């Protein structure tokens, strides 16, 4: 394995850091809204599944 001195390492890190493309404010806002919508949809889905499973278990155990 080739040894790299700390100065070369830092130069390589800076070169790689320059390649990063940061999202725009608009892209960040759109992505954030999309994530929040998906969280709400997933929450509603699991709420419904939980209610159905609870109903099924109660029906089997208590025959109500």
GROMACS .gro file of C-alpha atoms in nm:
model
   64
    1UNK     CA    1   0.000   0.000   0.000
    2UNK     CA    2   0.143   0.336  -0.101
    3UNK     CA    3   0.205   0.584   0.175
    4UNK     CA    4   0.075   0.938   0.127
    5UNK     CA    5   0.214   1.220   0.330
    6UNK     CA    6  -0.031   1.450   0.509
    7UNK     CA    7   0.025   1.741   0.270
    8UNK     CA    8  -0.060   1.531  -0.036
    9UNK     CA    9  -0.363   1.392   0.144
   10UNK     CA   10  -0.495   1.739   0.221
   11UNK     CA   11  -0.440   1.848  -0.140
   12UNK     CA   12  -0.634   1.545  -0.264
   13UNK     CA   13  -0.915   1.617  -0.018
   14UNK     CA   14  -0.938   1.977  -0.144
   15UNK     CA   15  -0.949   1.855  -0.506
   16UNK     CA   16  -1.231   1.615  -0.427
   17UNK     CA   17  -1.418   1.882  -0.227
   18UNK     CA   18  -1.414   2.110  -0.533
   19UNK     CA   19  -1.605   1.843  -0.729
   20UNK     CA   20  -1.905   1.861  -0.498
   21UNK     CA   21  -2.216   2.016  -0.652
   22UNK     CA   22  -2.451   2.158  -0.393
   23UNK     CA   23  -2.825   2.167  -0.455
   24UNK     CA   24  -2.991   2.502  -0.507
   25UNK     CA   25  -3.230   2.647  -0.250
   26UNK     CA   26  -3.523   2.557  -0.478
   27UNK     CA   27  -3.408   2.194  -0.514
   28UNK     CA   28  -3.363   2.168  -0.138
   29UNK     CA   29  -3.711   2.306  -0.070
   30UNK     CA   30  -3.875   2.075  -0.325
   31UNK     CA   31  -3.695   1.772  -0.184
   32UNK     CA   32  -3.789   1.869   0.171
   33UNK     CA   33  -4.156   1.904   0.079
   34UNK     CA   34  -4.148   1.569  -0.101
   35UNK     CA   35  -3.997   1.400   0.204
   36UNK     CA   36  -4.260   1.553   0.433
   37UNK     CA   37  -4.540   1.436   0.202
   38UNK     CA   38  -4.397   1.084   0.198
   39UNK     CA   39  -4.371   1.084   0.579
   40UNK     CA   40  -4.737   1.184   0.609
   41UNK     CA   41  -4.843   0.919   0.356
   42UNK     CA   42  -4.641   0.650   0.534
   43UNK     CA   43  -4.785   0.755   0.869
   44UNK     CA   44  -5.142   0.733   0.740
   45UNK     CA   45  -5.068   0.397   0.579
   46UNK     CA   46  -4.930   0.249   0.901
   47UNK     CA   47  -5.215   0.399   1.103
   48UNK     CA   48  -5.467   0.223   0.879
   49UNK     CA   49  -5.273  -0.107   0.880
   50UNK     CA   50  -5.245  -0.091   1.260
   51UNK     CA   51  -5.618  -0.029   1.297
   52UNK     CA   52  -5.705  -0.318   1.063
   53UNK     CA   53  -5.470  -0.556   1.244
   54UNK     CA   54  -5.606  -0.448   1.582
   55UNK     CA   55  -5.962  -0.508   1.460
   56UNK     CA   56  -5.865  -0.852   1.324
   57UNK     CA   57  -5.690  -0.961   1.642
   58UNK     CA   58  -5.979  -0.842   1.859
   59UNK     CA   59  -6.224  -1.026   1.632
   60UNK     CA   60  -6.024  -1.350   1.662
   61UNK     CA   61  -5.959  -1.329   2.037
   62UNK     CA   62  -6.283  -1.184   2.168
   63UNK     CA   63  -6.527  -1.264   1.887
   64UNK     CA   64  -6.673  -0.917   1.901
   0.00000   0.00000   0.00000
